[in-house]
């Protein structure tokens, strides 16, 4: 390249990027106008999105097709818009408990439904692109809020065998389109970090490998440039929270397979964000990312992005924990040890998977200085011991409500025994665990995989209790917002 041409290219890519960032900021600020207000958390179902899809049939911008049914007979939809020559295929929620991008797609449908807003961007996208979207590939999994489909097959390991109707549908649409670009939309665990940055990997990208050699084929290179472009835009909003998913080739996965067949596939994984378990902020970031991506494909602005941007994205690592209790003193015989305690929560589905409670486990004990917590508590100077079970027997809820909590914790208890056959539920909002009918009673231990029920003292006075991983300041028990566990159900 001649020096003057090179300079011109650099200048041009700078101007394009400045424009794209400005568009992203405009979309960020106007998001509430387009957000689909009926989707409020991650556990929406197929029956919640069907009326939203039906509504699109009345809008001239959209074409809605039923393209097949799931194992349990739920309709799977393909929504199309735009009339351009470049084809873009987006599919979301092939894993039933990964709905963040699905909600963002409905926000995006609202964006394209509104007549007056952003006519230039919309016209640009819709005249240059033909966009095809399957918003919920795995509706049966969504119903149970589980990864796999209803016969426990992971759809993203079924592209070769295509045993499931859901995988067949996805593959058929792909084969009929041979799209230029694909967006493979997922959620990933909260424990992923952006390298060793102490930040969650809130958005992770990958241009999947087309083979075991991880060859850099033209479609893959195109996807890498597009990702580099998106990362540059997202750095405006979530700097330090972007990572790269493992590029190990998985022949049974859709993204890898579609890359091999010639589509520039962008894998997008929504991870964790501090203070956002329901991922509503990350849903907004998805909305921005998808619209920015479509815009950049429409203008071909992504093509000026240097591959080094993709290469410099930090890897997904696993250095996040839900809670870290730091610098506690543990006494054993005449010795004292300084430890951190790392805690992770599992979500347990209840109420037909419309809701959940949290069940904590101790993840690790010792020097956890390389990890970061979504919440961290500095407890230096405090001692820790396992919470005990009070052996007095309670008979009903009234008696539990009368327990003096300060006295309970000061005596070292985090668990009580309830003799009651009619008690319902696997969890409670009492700030102590309940052991039913003295079943499942055992001494608490501070070790990995045990439940974190702890008593924390300063100068020999009980200051804090930890019940099912939730820290309670005993002078402010009324601030408790966690849930405890009912054992022996
Ligand atoms: Zn997934």
PDB file of C-alpha atoms and ligand atoms in Angstrom, residues 94-95 97-98 147 156 185-188 245 267 269, ligand 1:
ATOM      1  CA  UNK A  94     -30.620 -22.701  21.627  1.00  0.00           C
ATOM      2  CA  UNK A  95     -29.796 -23.158  25.305  1.00  0.00           C
ATOM      3  CA  UNK A  97     -31.558 -20.863  30.188  1.00  0.00           C
ATOM      4  CA  UNK A  98     -29.644 -18.338  28.042  1.00  0.00           C
ATOM      5  CA  UNK A 147     -29.739 -25.560  28.963  1.00  0.00           C
ATOM      6  CA  UNK A 156     -25.242 -27.206  20.280  1.00  0.00           C
ATOM      7  CA  UNK A 185     -26.404 -15.764  20.779  1.00  0.00           C
ATOM      8  CA  UNK A 186     -25.770 -17.293  24.198  1.00  0.00           C
ATOM      9  CA  UNK A 187     -25.223 -16.650  27.897  1.00  0.00           C
ATOM     10  CA  UNK A 188     -22.182 -17.882  29.809  1.00  0.00           C
ATOM     11  CA  UNK A 245     -14.290 -17.437  24.266  1.00  0.00           C
ATOM     12  CA  UNK A 267     -20.487 -15.994  18.897  1.00  0.00           C
ATOM     13  CA  UNK A 269     -21.973 -14.742  25.164  1.00  0.00           C
TER      14      UNK A 269
HETATM   15 ZN1  LIG B   1     -25.091 -21.528  25.245  1.00  0.00          ZN
END
